[in-house]
Amino acid sequence: MFAASASRWLALLFMGLWITGCASLPSEVDRPVSTALAKPSETRLGALVAERAAKAGTRNDSGFALVGDAELAFTSRMTLIKAAQKTLDIQYYAIFADDTTERMFEALREAAGRGVRIRILLDDFNTSGKNAQVLKLAFEKNFELRLFNPLPGGRGSLALRILSNLKDAARIQRRMHNKIFVADNAVAITGGRNLGETYFGQSKGTNFVDIDVLAAGRIARDLSASFDQYWNNPLAYPVQSLMTAEEIEAMKQPPPGAKPANLNQEDPAALATATQAAIAESNASAASVASAAALPDSTDLRLLTWTWAPSVMLADKPSKIAADADTTEESQDTTVDGLLQLMSQAQSNLLIVSPYFVPGERMMKEFTELRQRGVRVRVLTNSLASNDAPAAHVGYARYRKALLDMGIELYEMRAEQQGSFSSFGSSALSGGSTGGSTSGSRASLHSKVVVIDDRLLVVGSMNLDLRSQLQNSEIAIVIRNRAISAEATRLIEPTLSTGAYHVELDSGQMVWRAPQGSQLKDSLVEPDASWGLKLMLKVIGPFAPDEML
């Protein structure tokens, strides 16, 4: 079995090396320039924003509402789709093809049918296999879909795509990680979530615990301006320039276990078998869609508590991930650079939520200076068991003891739980409502949030690691307001006490303190993780460079 597996991988490697010399991107691309809606105030959503601002009697030009609940994250997006009259601009690192996103696509088709212009900008890394079917939207009326920094070659599997682009490893590494959802250039959602069932609490496996922010007014127009920069960039390729609708349809995968049907009318047994298989597939699909349909269609944005506050957008330029860009800390200020500058000005306390936390030398220096000034620093990140990218945990683990030595408080999320941060004051991680998560699922932290001195809140797509700082493009919103900063802290703190291990030093040895009331025992090794994950940590830990994790 091992020999067969090795032979298979060797064949894939040779195939990838052969493809490497064949694949290329088109040189002549028709890329019409377009921009965000010029007059959002003339739409229903624009009027709603003006109405809420007038009712609040505020001088601030932007309003915000935190979205920590997975169900609310889905319904808020569906609401924006249903409310849009003119435009929907959607920019994501990943959109996964599943029943939850199919419901969203159906709503988008309805919007397109009533004349809404829909622009979707998608990073190209995850558009292979089943997820390639998302690209068919590009061929529907009133849809435009572009792929950012596309990888040449086939889309049959992610492994083959990577192998076929090994000669250009730098290009593979630089990804558009921005996450923006804007309706009529009036109301937007940004934060950590991609689009897929795992981000909306519908997966039977792992569900991501995340926080978004709904943003209205001038800040939404700022997000749209960033979207336009990427949309009109030479690295954004219309899907039609890369493949045809027929080629995408040909990649459609049969259901697991399905066999090619023999529809020879002279073979009744084969026809009966094919018919039974089709019925079974139809029933399975219907059951799956019914599960996704358990999510409500929309929510009333007027019922959300909007906070009007001064704000600024931090956004990387598209040039950060140009294939030939010399992107270093010195050559370009980035979203993470701006965040580090804000963090360095903390006077009393700092609360950091980052699923992938690889500080690097500069960040460690910042932490040292903060602690010397007596600033309290708390960090919530993934445990080895809850991390969906265990390699990233390798980078974090090499800094963990040094962080504890300087007095940083470290919390690692448990995997064996379900739920999401709840914007209604209860968290499933502390035994409250399920927040829309599927029963029996596991949790993985995916939120990217920083609270500074209880008065500055940062919500965005960035992780506090070198990949976000140096390679991926990111976007974030900085809000200066004590009320919404306190709300974010209230969402997060229950997880620190009841949903995460508190890592401490005891006589120089690391100890994972079990969450309060969990009836779990403290541990001297990575809790809940398999021996294979622990072995990986020891084997690749000393060698993997921080910027690759």
Coordinates of C-alpha atoms in Angstrom, one line a residue:
M1 CA 0.0 0.0 0.0
F2 CA 2.8 2.4 0.9
A3 CA 4.6 1.6 -2.4
A4 CA 1.4 2.3 -4.3
S5 CA 0.9 5.6 -2.5
A6 CA 4.5 6.6 -3.1
S7 CA 4.2 5.8 -6.8
R8 CA 1.0 7.9 -7.0
W9 CA 2.7 10.9 -5.5
L10 CA 5.8 10.4 -7.7
A11 CA 3.5 10.3 -10.8
L12 CA 1.8 13.5 -9.6
L13 CA 5.2 15.2 -9.1
F14 CA 6.4 14.3 -12.6
M15 CA 3.1 15.3 -14.1
G16 CA 3.3 18.6 -12.2
L17 CA 6.8 19.3 -13.4
W18 CA 5.8 18.5 -17.0
I19 CA 2.7 20.8 -16.7
T20 CA 5.0 23.6 -15.3
G21 CA 6.6 24.1 -18.7
C22 CA 3.2 24.2 -20.5
A23 CA 0.8 26.5 -18.5
S24 CA 0.7 30.2 -18.9
L25 CA -1.7 33.1 -18.5
P26 CA -3.2 35.0 -21.4
S27 CA -1.3 38.1 -22.5
E28 CA -4.2 40.0 -24.1
V29 CA -7.1 40.4 -21.7
D30 CA -10.2 42.5 -22.1
R31 CA -10.6 44.1 -18.7
P32 CA -13.3 46.8 -18.8
V33 CA -12.9 49.4 -16.1
S34 CA -15.8 49.9 -13.7
T35 CA -16.4 51.6 -10.3
A36 CA -18.7 51.6 -7.3
L37 CA -22.1 53.2 -7.4
A38 CA -21.6 57.0 -7.6
K39 CA -24.8 58.0 -5.7
P40 CA -25.6 55.5 -2.9
S41 CA -27.8 58.1 -1.2
E42 CA -30.4 57.5 -3.9
T43 CA -31.0 53.9 -2.9
R44 CA -33.1 52.4 -0.1
L45 CA -30.0 51.3 1.8
G46 CA -28.5 54.8 1.4
A47 CA -31.7 56.3 2.8
L48 CA -31.7 53.9 5.7
V49 CA -28.2 55.0 6.6
A50 CA -29.2 58.7 6.5
E51 CA -32.3 57.9 8.5
R52 CA -30.3 56.1 11.2
A53 CA -27.7 58.9 11.4
A54 CA -30.3 61.6 11.7
K55 CA -32.1 59.6 14.5
A56 CA -28.8 59.1 16.3
G57 CA -28.1 62.9 16.1
T58 CA -24.5 62.1 15.3
R59 CA -21.7 64.1 13.7
N60 CA -19.9 60.9 12.8
D61 CA -20.3 59.8 9.2
S62 CA -20.0 56.0 9.7
G63 CA -22.1 53.5 11.7
F64 CA -21.2 50.0 12.9
A65 CA -22.7 46.8 14.3
L66 CA -20.7 43.8 15.5
V67 CA -21.6 40.4 14.0
G68 CA -20.3 37.6 16.3
D69 CA -23.1 35.1 15.7
A70 CA -22.7 32.7 12.7
E71 CA -26.4 32.8 11.9
L72 CA -26.5 36.6 12.0
A73 CA -23.4 36.6 9.7
F74 CA -25.4 34.7 7.1
T75 CA -28.7 36.6 7.4
S76 CA -27.0 40.0 7.3
R77 CA -25.4 39.1 4.0
M78 CA -28.7 37.8 2.7
T79 CA -30.4 41.0 3.8
L80 CA -27.9 43.1 1.9
I81 CA -28.5 41.0 -1.2
K82 CA -32.3 41.3 -1.0
A83 CA -32.1 45.1 -0.2
A84 CA -29.7 46.0 -3.0
Q85 CA -31.2 48.0 -5.8
K86 CA -28.2 48.9 -7.9
T87 CA -24.9 47.1 -7.1
L88 CA -23.3 44.3 -5.0
D89 CA -19.5 44.2 -4.8
I90 CA -18.1 41.0 -3.3
Q91 CA -14.4 40.4 -2.6
Y92 CA -13.2 37.2 -0.9
Y93 CA -10.2 35.0 -0.5
A94 CA -12.4 31.9 -0.8
I95 CA -15.9 31.0 -1.8
F96 CA -16.7 27.4 -1.3
A97 CA -19.3 25.5 -3.3
D98 CA -21.8 24.0 -0.8
D99 CA -25.5 24.1 0.0
T100 CA -25.1 27.2 2.2
T101 CA -23.4 29.3 -0.5
E102 CA -25.9 27.9 -3.1
R103 CA -28.7 29.6 -1.1
M104 CA -26.7 32.8 -1.3
F105 CA -26.1 32.3 -5.0
E106 CA -29.8 31.9 -5.6
A107 CA -30.5 35.2 -3.8
L108 CA -27.8 36.8 -6.0
R109 CA -29.4 35.5 -9.1
E110 CA -32.7 37.0 -8.0
A111 CA -30.9 40.3 -7.4
A112 CA -29.3 40.1 -10.9
G113 CA -32.8 39.4 -12.3
R114 CA -34.1 42.7 -11.0
G115 CA -31.2 44.5 -12.6
V116 CA -28.6 44.6 -9.8
R117 CA -25.0 44.7 -11.1
I118 CA -23.0 42.0 -9.3
R119 CA -19.2 42.1 -9.3
I120 CA -17.4 39.2 -7.6
L121 CA -13.6 39.4 -7.1
L122 CA -12.1 36.1 -5.9
D123 CA -8.6 35.0 -5.1
D124 CA -7.7 32.1 -7.4
F125 CA -6.0 29.8 -4.9
N126 CA -9.1 27.8 -3.9
T127 CA -10.9 27.6 -7.2
S128 CA -10.2 24.0 -8.0
G129 CA -12.1 20.7 -7.7
K130 CA -15.6 21.2 -6.5
N131 CA -15.1 24.9 -5.8
A132 CA -14.4 25.6 -9.5
Q133 CA -18.2 25.4 -10.0
V134 CA -18.5 28.8 -8.3
L135 CA -16.9 30.3 -11.5
K136 CA -20.0 29.5 -13.5
L137 CA -21.6 32.6 -12.1
A138 CA -19.4 34.6 -14.4
F139 CA -21.5 33.5 -17.4
E140 CA -24.9 34.6 -15.9
K141 CA -26.7 37.8 -16.7
N142 CA -25.6 40.9 -14.7
F143 CA -22.7 38.9 -13.1
E144 CA -19.0 39.8 -13.5
L145 CA -16.5 37.5 -11.9
R146 CA -12.7 38.1 -11.9
L147 CA -9.9 36.0 -10.4
F148 CA -7.1 37.8 -8.7
N149 CA -3.5 36.6 -9.2
P150 CA -4.6 33.4 -11.1
L151 CA -2.5 30.3 -11.3
P152 CA -2.1 28.9 -14.8
G153 CA -2.8 25.3 -15.4
G154 CA -5.7 22.9 -14.6
R155 CA -8.2 23.1 -11.8
G156 CA -8.8 19.4 -11.3
S157 CA -7.2 19.4 -7.8
L158 CA -5.4 21.9 -5.6
A159 CA -2.4 19.5 -5.4
L160 CA -1.9 19.5 -9.1
R161 CA -2.3 23.3 -9.3
I162 CA 0.5 23.7 -6.8
L163 CA 2.7 21.2 -8.5
S164 CA 2.2 22.8 -11.9
N165 CA 3.3 26.2 -10.5
L166 CA 6.3 25.1 -8.5
K167 CA 8.6 27.2 -10.7
D168 CA 6.8 30.3 -9.4
A169 CA 6.5 29.6 -5.7
A170 CA 6.6 33.3 -4.8
R171 CA 3.4 33.9 -6.9
I172 CA 1.7 31.0 -5.2
Q173 CA 2.5 32.4 -1.7
R174 CA 1.0 35.9 -2.4
R175 CA -2.7 35.8 -2.1
M176 CA -5.5 38.3 -1.9
H177 CA -7.0 37.7 1.6
N178 CA -9.4 40.7 1.6
K179 CA -13.0 40.1 2.6
I180 CA -15.6 42.7 1.6
F181 CA -19.3 42.6 0.9
V182 CA -20.8 45.9 -0.1
A183 CA -24.5 46.7 -1.1
D184 CA -25.2 49.9 -3.1
N185 CA -22.0 51.4 -1.8
A186 CA -24.0 52.2 1.3
V187 CA -23.7 49.3 3.7
A188 CA -20.9 46.8 3.9
I189 CA -19.7 43.7 5.9
T190 CA -16.0 43.0 6.5
G191 CA -14.1 40.8 8.9
G192 CA -12.7 37.3 9.1
R193 CA -15.3 35.2 7.3
N194 CA -15.0 33.7 3.8
L195 CA -18.2 32.3 2.2
G196 CA -19.0 28.7 3.0
E197 CA -20.9 26.5 5.4
T198 CA -18.0 26.3 7.9
Y199 CA -18.1 30.1 8.3
F200 CA -21.9 30.1 9.0
G201 CA -22.1 27.2 11.5
Q202 CA -23.5 24.7 9.1
S203 CA -20.7 22.1 8.8
K204 CA -21.0 18.7 10.5
G205 CA -17.2 18.8 10.9
T206 CA -15.4 22.0 12.0
N207 CA -17.1 25.4 12.2
F208 CA -15.1 28.6 12.4
V209 CA -15.7 31.0 15.3
D210 CA -15.5 34.5 13.8
I211 CA -16.4 38.1 14.1
D212 CA -17.5 40.5 11.4
V213 CA -18.5 44.2 11.5
L214 CA -21.4 45.7 9.6
A215 CA -20.3 49.2 8.4
A216 CA -22.5 51.9 6.9
G217 CA -21.9 55.4 5.5
R218 CA -18.6 56.9 4.5
I219 CA -16.6 53.8 5.6
A220 CA -18.6 51.6 3.2
R221 CA -17.5 53.9 0.4
D222 CA -13.9 53.6 1.5
L223 CA -14.2 49.8 1.3
S224 CA -15.7 50.2 -2.2
A225 CA -12.8 52.3 -3.2
S226 CA -10.4 49.6 -2.1
F227 CA -12.5 47.0 -4.0
D228 CA -12.2 49.1 -7.2
Q229 CA -8.4 49.3 -6.9
Y230 CA -8.3 45.5 -7.0
W231 CA -11.0 45.0 -9.5
N232 CA -9.3 47.3 -12.1
N233 CA -5.8 46.0 -11.4
P234 CA -3.9 44.0 -14.1
L235 CA -3.8 41.0 -11.8
A236 CA -7.6 40.7 -11.9
Y237 CA -8.6 38.4 -14.8
P238 CA -12.2 38.0 -16.0
V239 CA -13.1 34.3 -15.8
Q240 CA -13.9 34.3 -19.5
S241 CA -10.3 35.1 -20.3
L242 CA -9.2 31.9 -18.5
M243 CA -11.8 29.3 -19.4
T244 CA -15.2 28.6 -20.9
A245 CA -18.5 27.7 -19.2
E246 CA -18.2 24.3 -20.9
E247 CA -14.8 23.7 -19.4
I248 CA -16.1 24.5 -15.9
E249 CA -19.1 22.2 -16.4
A250 CA -16.8 19.4 -17.5
M251 CA -15.0 19.6 -14.2
K252 CA -18.2 18.9 -12.3
Q253 CA -17.6 16.0 -9.9
P254 CA -20.0 13.1 -9.6
P255 CA -21.3 12.3 -6.1
P256 CA -19.0 10.1 -3.9
G257 CA -19.2 6.4 -4.9
A258 CA -21.1 7.1 -8.1
K259 CA -20.2 5.0 -11.2
P260 CA -20.7 5.9 -14.8
A261 CA -24.3 4.9 -15.8
N262 CA -24.9 2.5 -18.7
L263 CA -28.1 3.9 -20.2
N264 CA -28.3 1.2 -22.9
Q265 CA -32.1 0.7 -23.2
E266 CA -31.5 -3.0 -23.9
D267 CA -30.1 -3.5 -20.4
P268 CA -33.0 -3.0 -18.0
A269 CA -30.8 -4.0 -15.0
A270 CA -28.3 -1.3 -15.7
L271 CA -31.1 1.3 -16.4
A272 CA -32.7 0.4 -13.1
T273 CA -29.4 0.7 -11.2
A274 CA -28.8 4.1 -12.8
T275 CA -32.3 5.3 -11.9
Q276 CA -32.0 4.1 -8.2
A277 CA -28.6 5.9 -8.0
A278 CA -30.1 9.1 -9.4
I279 CA -33.0 8.9 -6.9
A280 CA -30.6 8.4 -4.0
E281 CA -28.4 11.3 -5.1
S282 CA -31.5 13.5 -5.4
N283 CA -32.7 12.5 -1.9
A284 CA -29.3 13.1 -0.4
S285 CA -29.0 16.5 -2.1
A286 CA -32.5 17.5 -0.9
A287 CA -31.6 16.5 2.7
S288 CA -28.5 18.6 2.5
V289 CA -30.3 21.6 1.2
A290 CA -32.9 21.2 3.8
S291 CA -30.2 21.3 6.5
A292 CA -28.8 24.5 5.0
A293 CA -32.3 26.0 4.7
A294 CA -32.6 25.9 8.5
L295 CA -30.8 29.3 8.4
P296 CA -33.3 32.2 8.1
D297 CA -33.2 34.2 4.9
S298 CA -32.6 37.6 6.4
T299 CA -32.6 39.9 9.4
D300 CA -33.9 43.4 9.9
L301 CA -30.8 45.7 9.9
R302 CA -32.9 48.3 11.8
L303 CA -33.0 46.0 14.8
L304 CA -29.3 46.0 15.1
T305 CA -27.6 48.4 17.5
W306 CA -25.6 50.8 15.4
T307 CA -22.7 52.7 16.9
W308 CA -21.7 55.9 15.2
A309 CA -18.0 56.6 15.6
P310 CA -14.8 58.0 14.1
S311 CA -13.1 55.3 11.9
V312 CA -10.4 54.7 9.4
M313 CA -9.8 51.9 6.9
L314 CA -6.4 50.1 6.8
A315 CA -6.0 48.5 3.4
D316 CA -3.1 47.0 1.5
K317 CA -2.5 48.0 -2.1
P318 CA -2.9 45.4 -4.9
S319 CA 0.8 45.9 -5.7
K320 CA 1.7 44.1 -2.5
I321 CA 1.0 40.8 -4.2
A322 CA 2.2 41.5 -7.7
A323 CA 4.2 38.5 -8.8
D324 CA 7.4 40.6 -9.2
A325 CA 6.9 42.8 -6.1
D326 CA 9.7 43.2 -3.7
T327 CA 7.5 43.3 -0.7
T328 CA 9.4 43.8 2.5
E329 CA 8.8 45.6 5.8
E330 CA 10.8 48.5 4.4
S331 CA 9.4 48.7 0.9
Q332 CA 5.7 49.1 1.7
D333 CA 3.5 50.0 4.7
T334 CA 0.9 47.3 5.2
T335 CA -2.3 46.8 7.1
V336 CA -0.4 44.8 9.7
D337 CA 2.2 47.5 9.9
G338 CA -0.5 50.0 10.7
L339 CA -2.0 47.7 13.3
L340 CA 1.4 47.3 15.0
Q341 CA 1.8 51.1 15.1
L342 CA -1.6 51.4 16.8
M343 CA -0.7 48.5 19.2
S344 CA 2.6 50.2 20.2
Q345 CA 0.7 53.2 21.5
A346 CA -1.3 51.2 24.0
Q347 CA -1.2 52.6 27.5
S348 CA -3.0 50.1 29.7
N349 CA -4.3 46.9 28.0
L350 CA -4.3 45.1 24.7
L351 CA -6.6 42.2 23.8
I352 CA -5.6 40.3 20.6
V353 CA -7.6 37.6 18.8
S354 CA -5.7 35.9 16.0
P355 CA -6.2 32.3 14.8
Y356 CA -2.7 32.2 13.3
F357 CA -0.3 34.0 15.7
V358 CA 3.4 34.1 14.6
P359 CA 4.9 37.3 16.0
G360 CA 8.3 37.5 14.4
E361 CA 11.2 39.6 15.7
R362 CA 9.5 43.0 15.2
M363 CA 6.3 42.1 17.0
M364 CA 8.3 40.5 19.8
K365 CA 10.2 43.8 20.2
E366 CA 6.9 45.7 20.4
F367 CA 5.5 43.3 23.0
T368 CA 8.7 43.7 25.1
E369 CA 8.3 47.5 25.1
L370 CA 4.6 47.2 26.0
R371 CA 5.3 45.0 28.9
Q372 CA 8.1 47.2 30.1
R373 CA 5.5 50.0 30.3
G374 CA 3.2 47.8 32.3
V375 CA 0.6 47.2 29.5
R376 CA -1.5 44.1 30.0
V377 CA -1.5 41.9 26.9
R378 CA -3.9 39.0 26.4
V379 CA -3.9 36.8 23.3
L380 CA -6.5 34.3 22.2
T381 CA -5.3 32.0 19.5
N382 CA -5.9 28.4 18.4
S383 CA -4.7 25.4 20.2
L384 CA -2.8 22.7 18.2
A385 CA -6.0 20.6 18.2
S386 CA -8.3 23.5 17.0
N387 CA -6.0 24.9 14.4
D388 CA -7.1 24.2 10.9
A389 CA -3.6 25.0 9.7
P390 CA -1.3 23.1 12.1
A391 CA 1.8 24.4 10.3
A392 CA 0.9 27.9 11.6
H393 CA 0.9 26.5 15.1
V394 CA 4.6 25.5 14.6
G395 CA 5.5 29.2 14.2
Y396 CA 3.5 30.2 17.2
A397 CA 4.9 27.4 19.4
R398 CA 8.5 28.6 18.9
Y399 CA 7.6 32.0 20.5
R400 CA 5.3 30.7 23.2
K401 CA 7.7 30.4 26.1
A402 CA 9.4 33.7 25.3
L403 CA 5.9 35.4 25.3
L404 CA 5.1 33.8 28.6
D405 CA 8.4 34.9 30.1
M406 CA 7.7 38.5 29.3
G407 CA 4.2 38.3 31.0
I408 CA 1.9 37.9 27.9
E409 CA -1.3 36.1 28.8
L410 CA -1.9 33.3 26.3
Y411 CA -5.2 31.5 25.8
E412 CA -5.6 28.6 23.3
M413 CA -9.1 27.7 22.1
R414 CA -10.5 24.2 22.7
A415 CA -11.6 22.3 19.6
E416 CA -14.2 20.0 21.4
Q417 CA -17.0 22.5 21.5
Q418 CA -19.5 24.2 19.2
G419 CA -20.9 27.6 18.7
S420 CA -19.8 31.1 17.9
F421 CA -19.2 34.5 19.4
S422 CA -22.7 35.8 20.0
S423 CA -23.6 39.4 19.6
F424 CA -26.6 39.0 21.9
G425 CA -24.6 38.5 25.1
S426 CA -24.3 34.7 25.3
S427 CA -21.7 32.4 23.9
A428 CA -22.1 28.7 22.9
L429 CA -18.5 28.3 24.0
S430 CA -19.7 28.9 27.6
G431 CA -22.7 26.7 27.3
G432 CA -25.2 29.1 25.8
S433 CA -27.1 28.8 22.6
T434 CA -25.5 27.1 19.6
G435 CA -25.4 30.3 17.7
G436 CA -26.4 28.5 14.5
S437 CA -23.8 25.8 14.6
T438 CA -24.5 22.3 13.6
S439 CA -24.8 19.9 16.6
G440 CA -21.7 17.7 17.1
S441 CA -19.3 20.1 15.2
R442 CA -15.9 21.2 16.4
A443 CA -14.7 24.8 16.8
S444 CA -11.7 26.5 15.2
L445 CA -10.9 30.1 15.9
H446 CA -10.9 32.4 12.8
S447 CA -11.6 35.9 14.2
K448 CA -9.1 38.7 13.7
V449 CA -9.8 41.4 16.3
V450 CA -7.7 43.7 18.4
V451 CA -9.0 45.9 21.3
I452 CA -6.6 48.7 22.4
D453 CA -7.1 50.5 25.8
D454 CA -10.8 49.7 25.8
R455 CA -11.3 52.5 23.2
L456 CA -10.0 51.4 19.8
L457 CA -11.4 48.3 18.0
V458 CA -9.8 46.8 15.0
V459 CA -11.7 44.2 12.9
G460 CA -10.4 42.8 9.7
S461 CA -9.0 40.0 7.6
M462 CA -5.5 40.0 8.9
N463 CA -3.7 37.6 11.2
L464 CA -0.9 38.6 13.4
D465 CA 1.7 36.7 11.5
L466 CA 4.4 37.4 8.8
R467 CA 2.3 35.9 6.0
S468 CA -0.4 38.6 6.6
Q469 CA 2.3 41.3 7.0
L470 CA 4.6 40.5 4.1
Q471 CA 2.7 38.3 1.6
N472 CA -1.1 38.4 1.6
S473 CA -3.1 41.5 1.0
E474 CA -5.4 42.4 3.9
I475 CA -8.0 45.0 5.0
A476 CA -9.3 46.2 8.4
I477 CA -11.5 48.9 10.0
V478 CA -10.3 50.8 13.0
I479 CA -13.2 52.2 15.2
R480 CA -12.6 54.7 18.0
N481 CA -15.4 54.1 20.4
R482 CA -15.5 52.8 24.0
A483 CA -19.0 51.3 23.7
I484 CA -18.3 49.1 20.7
S485 CA -14.8 48.2 22.1
A486 CA -16.5 47.0 25.3
E487 CA -19.0 45.0 23.3
A488 CA -16.2 43.2 21.4
T489 CA -14.5 42.5 24.7
R490 CA -17.8 41.1 26.2
L491 CA -18.0 38.8 23.2
I492 CA -14.5 37.5 23.6
E493 CA -13.9 37.2 27.3
P494 CA -16.3 34.3 28.0
T495 CA -14.2 32.2 25.7
L496 CA -11.0 33.1 27.6
S497 CA -12.5 31.8 30.8
T498 CA -14.6 28.8 29.7
G499 CA -13.6 27.9 26.1
A500 CA -9.8 28.0 26.1
Y501 CA -6.8 26.7 27.9
H502 CA -4.8 29.3 29.8
V503 CA -1.1 28.6 29.1
E504 CA 1.1 29.4 32.1
L505 CA 4.7 28.8 33.3
D506 CA 5.1 26.8 36.5
S507 CA 8.7 26.5 37.6
G508 CA 9.8 27.2 34.1
Q509 CA 7.5 24.5 32.6
M510 CA 4.5 25.2 30.4
V511 CA 1.2 24.2 31.8
W512 CA -2.2 24.3 30.0
R513 CA -4.8 25.2 32.7
A514 CA -8.2 23.7 31.9
P515 CA -11.1 26.1 31.3
Q516 CA -13.2 26.9 34.3
G517 CA -16.1 24.5 35.0
S518 CA -15.0 22.1 32.2
Q519 CA -14.1 19.2 34.5
L520 CA -11.0 18.8 32.4
K521 CA -7.5 18.3 33.9
D522 CA -4.5 20.6 33.4
S523 CA -2.0 19.3 30.9
L524 CA 1.8 19.5 30.5
V525 CA 1.6 18.8 26.8
E526 CA -0.5 20.2 23.9
P527 CA -4.1 19.2 25.0
D528 CA -6.6 17.3 22.8
A529 CA -4.0 17.0 20.0
S530 CA -3.2 13.7 18.3
W531 CA 0.3 12.2 18.6
G532 CA 0.7 12.8 14.8
L533 CA 0.2 16.6 15.3
K534 CA 2.5 16.6 18.3
L535 CA 5.2 14.8 16.2
M536 CA 4.8 17.2 13.4
L537 CA 5.4 20.1 15.8
K538 CA 8.7 18.6 16.9
V539 CA 9.9 17.5 13.4
I540 CA 9.2 20.6 11.3
G541 CA 9.3 23.1 14.2
P542 CA 13.0 23.8 14.1
F543 CA 13.2 24.2 10.3
A544 CA 10.1 26.0 8.9
P545 CA 10.7 29.7 8.4
D546 CA 8.2 32.1 10.0
E547 CA 7.1 33.8 6.8
M548 CA 6.0 30.5 5.3
L549 CA 3.7 29.6 8.2

